[in-house]
Amino acid sequence: MTPALRKWLFETLYKNRYLYRFASTVPFAGQWHVWQRLVLSRIRGLDVLELGCGLGDLLADMLKAGYNCRAIEHSPEMLAAARATLRRRKVGQPTWVIQGVAQHLPFSDASFDTVVSTCPSEYIYDPDTIAEVERVLRPGGRLIVIEGANLLPVGFLQPLLVLIQLLVYGSAAVFGPRKKRNLDEEVARNRQADRKTATGITTEVIPDAWFGQHIPLERFGLRRRSELVRSRRWEVYITIGEK
Ligand SMILES: C[S@@+](CC[C@H](N)C(=O)[O-])C[C@H]1O[C@@H](n2cnc3c(N)ncnc32)[C@H](O)[C@@H]1O
């Protein structure tokens, strides 16, 4: 699929909450929400801003967990969907989801302890976004980005889903993050990790990680921390920028 077609596909998805729900659930074997929730244990402080909150599932989880949250979302359809999620789950206020762009945040300096962004579109690579994130973060605060995740081709269904993702996202997106590695070794290691830990989920801090490099953290004085989180079925790439 060409980049232009992919861009059109995503923009179409952002205009329809039902299509977006389908596209973020079925091709990812229902794991997307599990990946989003990896943010929760990494939050610092109480005041949290979510960029591009989409359907608002993580936002509702964070509110339910007791965080004081705001969210900014560009698409009017996603904005309405996120507000509906808050109403349905009886958390927060619909007005806490604000229409706008991550590059111009309508908040005062040092308003948040944590800023989160899961599965971001190009806005996360825009220096204007990171400048704004640095401005609204308090000293000691952090930006948490779940830049992407991959299902591993284990079991019966997942190899088929990986094939679909290859067609939609291209091989660079699906296999790029592990291009220096051997996939069989990865899968074998994940199986061992599953046996070793109670939850089967392991976290590895990766110095000089091959993912997240295009998020311009250092340019705005944010310290980079890269985490690779794995389970038997998937791996998730998390980039944290600490102020
Ligand atoms: C791939 S979706 C991810 C949504 C959600 N975070 C998730 O994990 O499902 C990207 C979201 O970012 C929103 N978005 C795109 N550009 C944006 C921008 N410049 N500022 C804020 N939100 C933006 C889109 O409307 C969409 O809802």
PDB file of C-alpha atoms and ligand atoms in Angstrom:
ATOM      1  CA  MET A   1       0.000   0.000   0.000  1.00  0.00           C
ATOM      2  CA  THR A   2       1.405   3.413  -0.931  1.00  0.00           C
ATOM      3  CA  PRO A   3       1.970   6.099   1.765  1.00  0.00           C
ATOM      4  CA  ALA A   4      -0.703   8.323   0.127  1.00  0.00           C
ATOM      5  CA  LEU A   5      -3.277   5.509   0.198  1.00  0.00           C
ATOM      6  CA  ARG A   6      -2.363   4.688   3.804  1.00  0.00           C
ATOM      7  CA  LYS A   7      -2.798   8.367   4.793  1.00  0.00           C
ATOM      8  CA  TRP A   8      -6.210   8.439   3.094  1.00  0.00           C
ATOM      9  CA  LEU A   9      -7.196   5.217   4.872  1.00  0.00           C
ATOM     10  CA  PHE A  10      -6.283   6.604   8.302  1.00  0.00           C
ATOM     11  CA  GLU A  11      -8.010   9.922   7.671  1.00  0.00           C
ATOM     12  CA  THR A  12     -11.143   7.981   6.691  1.00  0.00           C
ATOM     13  CA  LEU A  13     -10.891   5.928   9.881  1.00  0.00           C
ATOM     14  CA  TYR A  14     -10.672   9.065  12.043  1.00  0.00           C
ATOM     15  CA  LYS A  15     -14.000  10.203  10.550  1.00  0.00           C
ATOM     16  CA  ASN A  16     -15.897   7.098  11.633  1.00  0.00           C
ATOM     17  CA  ARG A  17     -15.750   5.792  15.179  1.00  0.00           C
ATOM     18  CA  TYR A  18     -17.215   2.381  14.267  1.00  0.00           C
ATOM     19  CA  LEU A  19     -14.668   1.794  11.521  1.00  0.00           C
ATOM     20  CA  TYR A  20     -11.894   2.992  13.839  1.00  0.00           C
ATOM     21  CA  ARG A  21     -13.096   0.648  16.603  1.00  0.00           C
ATOM     22  CA  PHE A  22     -13.054  -2.275  14.146  1.00  0.00           C
ATOM     23  CA  ALA A  23      -9.644  -1.318  12.722  1.00  0.00           C
ATOM     24  CA  SER A  24      -8.059  -0.953  16.156  1.00  0.00           C
ATOM     25  CA  THR A  25      -9.503  -4.190  17.516  1.00  0.00           C
ATOM     26  CA  VAL A  26      -9.808  -6.997  14.973  1.00  0.00           C
ATOM     27  CA  PRO A  27      -6.435  -6.725  13.131  1.00  0.00           C
ATOM     28  CA  PHE A  28      -4.659  -6.472  16.501  1.00  0.00           C
ATOM     29  CA  ALA A  29      -6.367  -9.510  18.043  1.00  0.00           C
ATOM     30  CA  GLY A  30      -8.036  -7.258  20.644  1.00  0.00           C
ATOM     31  CA  GLN A  31      -4.654  -6.295  22.135  1.00  0.00           C
ATOM     32  CA  TRP A  32      -4.679  -2.558  21.317  1.00  0.00           C
ATOM     33  CA  HIS A  33      -6.372  -1.631  24.581  1.00  0.00           C
ATOM     34  CA  VAL A  34      -3.897  -3.837  26.506  1.00  0.00           C
ATOM     35  CA  TRP A  35      -1.054  -1.887  24.848  1.00  0.00           C
ATOM     36  CA  GLN A  36      -2.654   1.475  25.650  1.00  0.00           C
ATOM     37  CA  ARG A  37      -2.944   0.468  29.307  1.00  0.00           C
ATOM     38  CA  LEU A  38       0.835  -0.008  29.561  1.00  0.00           C
ATOM     39  CA  VAL A  39       0.807   3.790  30.032  1.00  0.00           C
ATOM     40  CA  LEU A  40      -0.873   3.502  33.457  1.00  0.00           C
ATOM     41  CA  SER A  41       2.083   2.121  35.420  1.00  0.00           C
ATOM     42  CA  ARG A  42       4.390   4.736  33.860  1.00  0.00           C
ATOM     43  CA  ILE A  43       2.390   7.866  34.806  1.00  0.00           C
ATOM     44  CA  ARG A  44       4.046  10.289  37.246  1.00  0.00           C
ATOM     45  CA  GLY A  45       2.021  12.749  39.354  1.00  0.00           C
ATOM     46  CA  LEU A  46      -1.716  13.362  39.117  1.00  0.00           C
ATOM     47  CA  ASP A  47      -2.266  15.815  36.264  1.00  0.00           C
ATOM     48  CA  VAL A  48      -2.224  14.087  32.893  1.00  0.00           C
ATOM     49  CA  LEU A  49      -2.749  15.341  29.348  1.00  0.00           C
ATOM     50  CA  GLU A  50      -3.521  12.918  26.521  1.00  0.00           C
ATOM     51  CA  LEU A  51      -2.686  13.908  22.942  1.00  0.00           C
ATOM     52  CA  GLY A  52      -4.859  12.496  20.116  1.00  0.00           C
ATOM     53  CA  CYS A  53      -7.077  10.444  22.440  1.00  0.00           C
ATOM     54  CA  GLY A  54      -9.103   8.811  19.629  1.00  0.00           C
ATOM     55  CA  LEU A  55     -12.059   6.906  21.065  1.00  0.00           C
ATOM     56  CA  GLY A  56     -11.125   7.895  24.634  1.00  0.00           C
ATOM     57  CA  ASP A  57     -10.674   4.391  26.091  1.00  0.00           C
ATOM     58  CA  LEU A  58      -7.330   5.144  27.748  1.00  0.00           C
ATOM     59  CA  LEU A  59      -8.613   8.538  28.881  1.00  0.00           C
ATOM     60  CA  ALA A  60     -11.534   6.847  30.662  1.00  0.00           C
ATOM     61  CA  ASP A  61      -9.137   4.293  32.214  1.00  0.00           C
ATOM     62  CA  MET A  62      -6.892   7.066  33.535  1.00  0.00           C
ATOM     63  CA  LEU A  63      -9.846   9.021  34.953  1.00  0.00           C
ATOM     64  CA  LYS A  64     -11.165   5.871  36.559  1.00  0.00           C
ATOM     65  CA  ALA A  65      -7.745   5.270  38.123  1.00  0.00           C
ATOM     66  CA  GLY A  66      -8.023   8.694  39.798  1.00  0.00           C
ATOM     67  CA  TYR A  67      -5.868  10.878  37.551  1.00  0.00           C
ATOM     68  CA  ASN A  68      -6.925  14.427  36.756  1.00  0.00           C
ATOM     69  CA  CYS A  69      -6.960  14.304  32.955  1.00  0.00           C
ATOM     70  CA  ARG A  70      -7.480  16.499  29.945  1.00  0.00           C
ATOM     71  CA  ALA A  71      -7.250  15.438  26.300  1.00  0.00           C
ATOM     72  CA  ILE A  72      -6.741  17.189  22.999  1.00  0.00           C
ATOM     73  CA  GLU A  73      -8.081  15.666  19.791  1.00  0.00           C
ATOM     74  CA  HIS A  74      -7.996  17.030  16.256  1.00  0.00           C
ATOM     75  CA  SER A  75     -10.824  15.060  14.594  1.00  0.00           C
ATOM     76  CA  PRO A  76     -14.403  16.240  15.389  1.00  0.00           C
ATOM     77  CA  GLU A  77     -15.694  12.656  15.032  1.00  0.00           C
ATOM     78  CA  MET A  78     -13.086  11.266  17.449  1.00  0.00           C
ATOM     79  CA  LEU A  79     -13.767  14.160  19.826  1.00  0.00           C
ATOM     80  CA  ALA A  80     -17.473  13.228  19.889  1.00  0.00           C
ATOM     81  CA  ALA A  81     -16.597   9.541  20.308  1.00  0.00           C
ATOM     82  CA  ALA A  82     -14.243  10.246  23.238  1.00  0.00           C
ATOM     83  CA  ARG A  83     -16.864  12.407  24.933  1.00  0.00           C
ATOM     84  CA  ALA A  84     -19.421   9.610  24.449  1.00  0.00           C
ATOM     85  CA  THR A  85     -16.967   7.133  26.012  1.00  0.00           C
ATOM     86  CA  LEU A  86     -16.647   9.344  29.109  1.00  0.00           C
ATOM     87  CA  ARG A  87     -20.434   9.616  29.387  1.00  0.00           C
ATOM     88  CA  ARG A  88     -20.911   5.865  28.907  1.00  0.00           C
ATOM     89  CA  ARG A  89     -18.262   4.989  31.479  1.00  0.00           C
ATOM     90  CA  LYS A  90     -19.467   7.758  33.837  1.00  0.00           C
ATOM     91  CA  VAL A  91     -16.057   9.343  34.341  1.00  0.00           C
ATOM     92  CA  GLY A  92     -14.845  12.940  33.983  1.00  0.00           C
ATOM     93  CA  GLN A  93     -16.610  15.668  32.036  1.00  0.00           C
ATOM     94  CA  PRO A  94     -17.125  15.690  28.243  1.00  0.00           C
ATOM     95  CA  THR A  95     -15.616  19.203  28.118  1.00  0.00           C
ATOM     96  CA  TRP A  96     -12.320  17.778  29.376  1.00  0.00           C
ATOM     97  CA  VAL A  97     -11.772  16.541  25.813  1.00  0.00           C
ATOM     98  CA  ILE A  98     -10.858  19.616  23.808  1.00  0.00           C
ATOM     99  CA  GLN A  99     -10.746  20.014  20.062  1.00  0.00           C
ATOM    100  CA  GLY A 100      -7.352  21.237  18.919  1.00  0.00           C
ATOM    101  CA  VAL A 101      -3.919  20.162  17.798  1.00  0.00           C
ATOM    102  CA  ALA A 102      -0.941  18.903  19.750  1.00  0.00           C
ATOM    103  CA  GLN A 103       1.196  21.610  18.128  1.00  0.00           C
ATOM    104  CA  HIS A 104      -0.749  24.412  19.920  1.00  0.00           C
ATOM    105  CA  LEU A 105      -1.829  23.323  23.388  1.00  0.00           C
ATOM    106  CA  PRO A 106      -4.394  25.575  25.082  1.00  0.00           C
ATOM    107  CA  PHE A 107      -2.839  25.164  28.545  1.00  0.00           C
ATOM    108  CA  SER A 108      -0.520  27.313  30.668  1.00  0.00           C
ATOM    109  CA  ASP A 109       3.129  26.484  31.199  1.00  0.00           C
ATOM    110  CA  ALA A 110       3.860  23.698  33.717  1.00  0.00           C
ATOM    111  CA  SER A 111       0.251  22.460  33.968  1.00  0.00           C
ATOM    112  CA  PHE A 112       0.842  18.697  33.757  1.00  0.00           C
ATOM    113  CA  ASP A 113       2.960  15.988  35.398  1.00  0.00           C
ATOM    114  CA  THR A 114       2.585  13.565  32.486  1.00  0.00           C
ATOM    115  CA  VAL A 115       1.657  13.849  28.816  1.00  0.00           C
ATOM    116  CA  VAL A 116       0.670  10.634  27.029  1.00  0.00           C
ATOM    117  CA  SER A 117       0.304   9.706  23.388  1.00  0.00           C
ATOM    118  CA  THR A 118      -0.586   6.244  22.111  1.00  0.00           C
ATOM    119  CA  CYS A 119      -0.275   5.200  18.502  1.00  0.00           C
ATOM    120  CA  PRO A 120       0.319   8.804  17.442  1.00  0.00           C
ATOM    121  CA  SER A 121       0.115  10.047  13.881  1.00  0.00           C
ATOM    122  CA  GLU A 122       2.814  12.347  12.408  1.00  0.00           C
ATOM    123  CA  TYR A 123       2.168  15.068  15.004  1.00  0.00           C
ATOM    124  CA  ILE A 124       4.519  13.340  17.454  1.00  0.00           C
ATOM    125  CA  TYR A 125       7.499  13.887  15.116  1.00  0.00           C
ATOM    126  CA  ASP A 126       6.698  17.592  14.723  1.00  0.00           C
ATOM    127  CA  PRO A 127       9.136  19.769  16.728  1.00  0.00           C
ATOM    128  CA  ASP A 128       6.224  22.155  17.490  1.00  0.00           C
ATOM    129  CA  THR A 129       4.473  19.330  19.377  1.00  0.00           C
ATOM    130  CA  ILE A 130       7.497  18.464  21.507  1.00  0.00           C
ATOM    131  CA  ALA A 131       8.136  22.163  22.210  1.00  0.00           C
ATOM    132  CA  GLU A 132       4.543  22.437  23.456  1.00  0.00           C
ATOM    133  CA  VAL A 133       4.824  19.246  25.525  1.00  0.00           C
ATOM    134  CA  GLU A 134       8.005  20.553  27.169  1.00  0.00           C
ATOM    135  CA  ARG A 135       6.248  23.848  27.918  1.00  0.00           C
ATOM    136  CA  VAL A 136       3.172  22.310  29.598  1.00  0.00           C
ATOM    137  CA  LEU A 137       5.169  19.713  31.589  1.00  0.00           C
ATOM    138  CA  ARG A 138       6.269  20.503  35.118  1.00  0.00           C
ATOM    139  CA  PRO A 139       9.922  19.943  36.048  1.00  0.00           C
ATOM    140  CA  GLY A 140      10.310  16.205  36.756  1.00  0.00           C
ATOM    141  CA  GLY A 141       7.352  15.439  34.465  1.00  0.00           C
ATOM    142  CA  ARG A 142       7.395  13.053  31.527  1.00  0.00           C
ATOM    143  CA  LEU A 143       6.060  12.410  28.063  1.00  0.00           C
ATOM    144  CA  ILE A 144       5.056   8.768  27.466  1.00  0.00           C
ATOM    145  CA  VAL A 145       4.694   7.687  23.844  1.00  0.00           C
ATOM    146  CA  ILE A 146       3.508   4.237  22.826  1.00  0.00           C
ATOM    147  CA  GLU A 147       4.768   4.666  19.318  1.00  0.00           C
ATOM    148  CA  GLY A 148       3.783   1.272  18.046  1.00  0.00           C
ATOM    149  CA  ALA A 149       3.345  -2.411  18.737  1.00  0.00           C
ATOM    150  CA  ASN A 150       3.516  -5.635  16.811  1.00  0.00           C
ATOM    151  CA  LEU A 151       1.796  -8.939  17.119  1.00  0.00           C
ATOM    152  CA  LEU A 152       4.234 -11.835  16.851  1.00  0.00           C
ATOM    153  CA  PRO A 153       3.437 -14.594  14.367  1.00  0.00           C
ATOM    154  CA  VAL A 154       2.672 -17.189  17.042  1.00  0.00           C
ATOM    155  CA  GLY A 155      -0.344 -19.500  17.236  1.00  0.00           C
ATOM    156  CA  PHE A 156      -2.889 -19.985  14.444  1.00  0.00           C
ATOM    157  CA  LEU A 157      -4.543 -16.593  14.000  1.00  0.00           C
ATOM    158  CA  GLN A 158      -1.689 -14.157  14.565  1.00  0.00           C
ATOM    159  CA  PRO A 159       0.389 -15.080  11.495  1.00  0.00           C
ATOM    160  CA  LEU A 160      -2.669 -14.154   9.388  1.00  0.00           C
ATOM    161  CA  LEU A 161      -3.099 -10.847  11.236  1.00  0.00           C
ATOM    162  CA  VAL A 162       0.625 -10.089  10.814  1.00  0.00           C
ATOM    163  CA  LEU A 163       0.176 -10.679   7.076  1.00  0.00           C
ATOM    164  CA  ILE A 164      -2.735  -8.185   6.980  1.00  0.00           C
ATOM    165  CA  GLN A 165      -0.591  -5.620   8.824  1.00  0.00           C
ATOM    166  CA  LEU A 166       2.220  -6.157   6.344  1.00  0.00           C
ATOM    167  CA  LEU A 167      -0.204  -5.272   3.550  1.00  0.00           C
ATOM    168  CA  VAL A 168      -1.574  -2.190   5.328  1.00  0.00           C
ATOM    169  CA  TYR A 169       1.513  -0.757   7.038  1.00  0.00           C
ATOM    170  CA  GLY A 170       4.315  -2.168   4.887  1.00  0.00           C
ATOM    171  CA  SER A 171       7.239  -4.360   5.939  1.00  0.00           C
ATOM    172  CA  ALA A 172       9.312  -1.419   7.243  1.00  0.00           C
ATOM    173  CA  ALA A 173       6.675  -0.642   9.878  1.00  0.00           C
ATOM    174  CA  VAL A 174       6.058  -4.258  10.878  1.00  0.00           C
ATOM    175  CA  PHE A 175       9.564  -5.693  10.720  1.00  0.00           C
ATOM    176  CA  GLY A 176      11.612  -2.470  10.703  1.00  0.00           C
ATOM    177  CA  PRO A 177      11.922  -2.240  14.476  1.00  0.00           C
ATOM    178  CA  ARG A 178      13.520  -5.642  14.629  1.00  0.00           C
ATOM    179  CA  LYS A 179      15.460  -5.530  11.391  1.00  0.00           C
ATOM    180  CA  LYS A 180      18.771  -6.086  13.180  1.00  0.00           C
ATOM    181  CA  ARG A 181      17.369  -9.084  14.964  1.00  0.00           C
ATOM    182  CA  ASN A 182      16.279 -12.573  14.208  1.00  0.00           C
ATOM    183  CA  LEU A 183      12.525 -13.000  14.554  1.00  0.00           C
ATOM    184  CA  ASP A 184      12.709 -16.677  15.542  1.00  0.00           C
ATOM    185  CA  GLU A 185      15.046 -15.796  18.380  1.00  0.00           C
ATOM    186  CA  GLU A 186      12.605 -13.099  19.496  1.00  0.00           C
ATOM    187  CA  VAL A 187       9.692 -15.513  19.563  1.00  0.00           C
ATOM    188  CA  ALA A 188      11.739 -18.145  21.441  1.00  0.00           C
ATOM    189  CA  ARG A 189      12.879 -15.555  23.984  1.00  0.00           C
ATOM    190  CA  ASN A 190       9.300 -14.407  24.535  1.00  0.00           C
ATOM    191  CA  ARG A 191       8.230 -17.973  25.225  1.00  0.00           C
ATOM    192  CA  GLN A 192      10.972 -18.252  27.853  1.00  0.00           C
ATOM    193  CA  ALA A 193       9.967 -14.884  29.349  1.00  0.00           C
ATOM    194  CA  ASP A 194       6.411 -16.141  29.654  1.00  0.00           C
ATOM    195  CA  ARG A 195       7.627 -19.058  31.721  1.00  0.00           C
ATOM    196  CA  LYS A 196       9.864 -16.887  33.866  1.00  0.00           C
ATOM    197  CA  THR A 197       7.447 -14.167  35.003  1.00  0.00           C
ATOM    198  CA  ALA A 198       4.043 -14.355  36.627  1.00  0.00           C
ATOM    199  CA  THR A 199       2.352 -12.080  34.098  1.00  0.00           C
ATOM    200  CA  GLY A 200       4.420 -13.181  31.119  1.00  0.00           C
ATOM    201  CA  ILE A 201       5.216  -9.527  30.399  1.00  0.00           C
ATOM    202  CA  THR A 202       8.815  -8.334  30.460  1.00  0.00           C
ATOM    203  CA  THR A 203      10.248  -4.821  30.133  1.00  0.00           C
ATOM    204  CA  GLU A 204      13.706  -4.116  28.797  1.00  0.00           C
ATOM    205  CA  VAL A 205      15.278  -0.642  28.876  1.00  0.00           C
ATOM    206  CA  ILE A 206      17.115  -0.209  25.589  1.00  0.00           C
ATOM    207  CA  PRO A 207      19.954   2.304  25.366  1.00  0.00           C
ATOM    208  CA  ASP A 208      20.217   3.767  21.834  1.00  0.00           C
ATOM    209  CA  ALA A 209      16.930   2.119  20.851  1.00  0.00           C
ATOM    210  CA  TRP A 210      16.132   1.725  17.156  1.00  0.00           C
ATOM    211  CA  PHE A 211      12.588   2.992  17.724  1.00  0.00           C
ATOM    212  CA  GLY A 212      11.359   6.469  18.698  1.00  0.00           C
ATOM    213  CA  GLN A 213      14.431   8.106  17.162  1.00  0.00           C
ATOM    214  CA  HIS A 214      12.348  10.551  15.133  1.00  0.00           C
ATOM    215  CA  ILE A 215      10.664  12.047  18.182  1.00  0.00           C
ATOM    216  CA  PRO A 216      12.862  15.145  18.729  1.00  0.00           C
ATOM    217  CA  LEU A 217      13.122  14.918  22.537  1.00  0.00           C
ATOM    218  CA  GLU A 218      16.736  16.017  23.038  1.00  0.00           C
ATOM    219  CA  ARG A 219      16.165  19.165  20.990  1.00  0.00           C
ATOM    220  CA  PHE A 220      13.847  20.371  23.776  1.00  0.00           C
ATOM    221  CA  GLY A 221      15.946  19.141  26.680  1.00  0.00           C
ATOM    222  CA  LEU A 222      13.921  15.989  27.419  1.00  0.00           C
ATOM    223  CA  ARG A 223      15.930  12.926  28.531  1.00  0.00           C
ATOM    224  CA  ARG A 224      15.144   9.819  26.486  1.00  0.00           C
ATOM    225  CA  ARG A 225      14.257   6.431  27.957  1.00  0.00           C
ATOM    226  CA  SER A 226      13.277   3.609  25.604  1.00  0.00           C
ATOM    227  CA  GLU A 227      11.450   0.523  26.806  1.00  0.00           C
ATOM    228  CA  LEU A 228      10.667  -2.643  24.904  1.00  0.00           C
ATOM    229  CA  VAL A 229       7.763  -4.462  26.540  1.00  0.00           C
ATOM    230  CA  ARG A 230       7.129  -8.036  25.473  1.00  0.00           C
ATOM    231  CA  SER A 231       4.649 -10.775  26.032  1.00  0.00           C
ATOM    232  CA  ARG A 232       4.483 -14.153  24.342  1.00  0.00           C
ATOM    233  CA  ARG A 233       2.125 -12.675  21.717  1.00  0.00           C
ATOM    234  CA  TRP A 234       3.399  -9.142  21.089  1.00  0.00           C
ATOM    235  CA  GLU A 235       6.006  -6.460  21.602  1.00  0.00           C
ATOM    236  CA  VAL A 236       5.407  -2.784  22.308  1.00  0.00           C
ATOM    237  CA  TYR A 237       7.788   0.152  21.788  1.00  0.00           C
ATOM    238  CA  ILE A 238       7.613   2.872  24.443  1.00  0.00           C
ATOM    239  CA  THR A 239       9.556   6.115  24.358  1.00  0.00           C
ATOM    240  CA  ILE A 240       9.624   8.330  27.433  1.00  0.00           C
ATOM    241  CA  GLY A 241      10.931  11.911  27.526  1.00  0.00           C
ATOM    242  CA  GLU A 242      11.781  13.112  31.024  1.00  0.00           C
ATOM    243  CA  LYS A 243      11.940  16.807  31.886  1.00  0.00           C
TER     244      LYS A 243
HETATM  245  C1  LIG B   1      -3.913   6.435  15.332  1.00  0.00           C
HETATM  246  S1  LIG B   1      -5.030   7.434  16.216  1.00  0.00           S
HETATM  247  C2  LIG B   1      -4.677   6.917  17.891  1.00  0.00           C
HETATM  248  C3  LIG B   1      -5.801   7.216  18.822  1.00  0.00           C
HETATM  249  C4  LIG B   1      -5.614   6.725  20.245  1.00  0.00           C
HETATM  250  N1  LIG B   1      -4.526   7.390  20.894  1.00  0.00           N
HETATM  251  C5  LIG B   1      -5.410   5.222  20.254  1.00  0.00           C
HETATM  252  O1  LIG B   1      -4.421   4.743  20.808  1.00  0.00           O
HETATM  253  O2  LIG B   1      -6.297   4.503  19.731  1.00  0.00           O
HETATM  254  C6  LIG B   1      -4.350   9.065  16.169  1.00  0.00           C
HETATM  255  C7  LIG B   1      -5.301  10.112  16.736  1.00  0.00           C
HETATM  256  O3  LIG B   1      -4.629  11.377  16.741  1.00  0.00           O
HETATM  257  C8  LIG B   1      -5.525  12.369  16.254  1.00  0.00           C
HETATM  258  N2  LIG B   1      -4.685  13.445  15.704  1.00  0.00           N
HETATM  259  C9  LIG B   1      -4.098  13.491  14.478  1.00  0.00           C
HETATM  260  N3  LIG B   1      -3.366  14.614  14.358  1.00  0.00           N
HETATM  261  C10 LIG B   1      -3.480  15.291  15.538  1.00  0.00           C
HETATM  262  C11 LIG B   1      -2.939  16.507  16.039  1.00  0.00           C
HETATM  263  N4  LIG B   1      -2.119  17.264  15.303  1.00  0.00           N
HETATM  264  N5  LIG B   1      -3.262  16.886  17.292  1.00  0.00           N
HETATM  265  C12 LIG B   1      -4.094  16.128  18.053  1.00  0.00           C
HETATM  266  N6  LIG B   1      -4.642  14.963  17.632  1.00  0.00           N
HETATM  267  C13 LIG B   1      -4.332  14.544  16.387  1.00  0.00           C
HETATM  268  C14 LIG B   1      -6.390  11.642  15.223  1.00  0.00           C
HETATM  269  O4  LIG B   1      -7.604  12.309  15.001  1.00  0.00           O
HETATM  270  C15 LIG B   1      -6.562  10.278  15.907  1.00  0.00           C
HETATM  271  O5  LIG B   1      -7.679  10.274  16.768  1.00  0.00           O
END
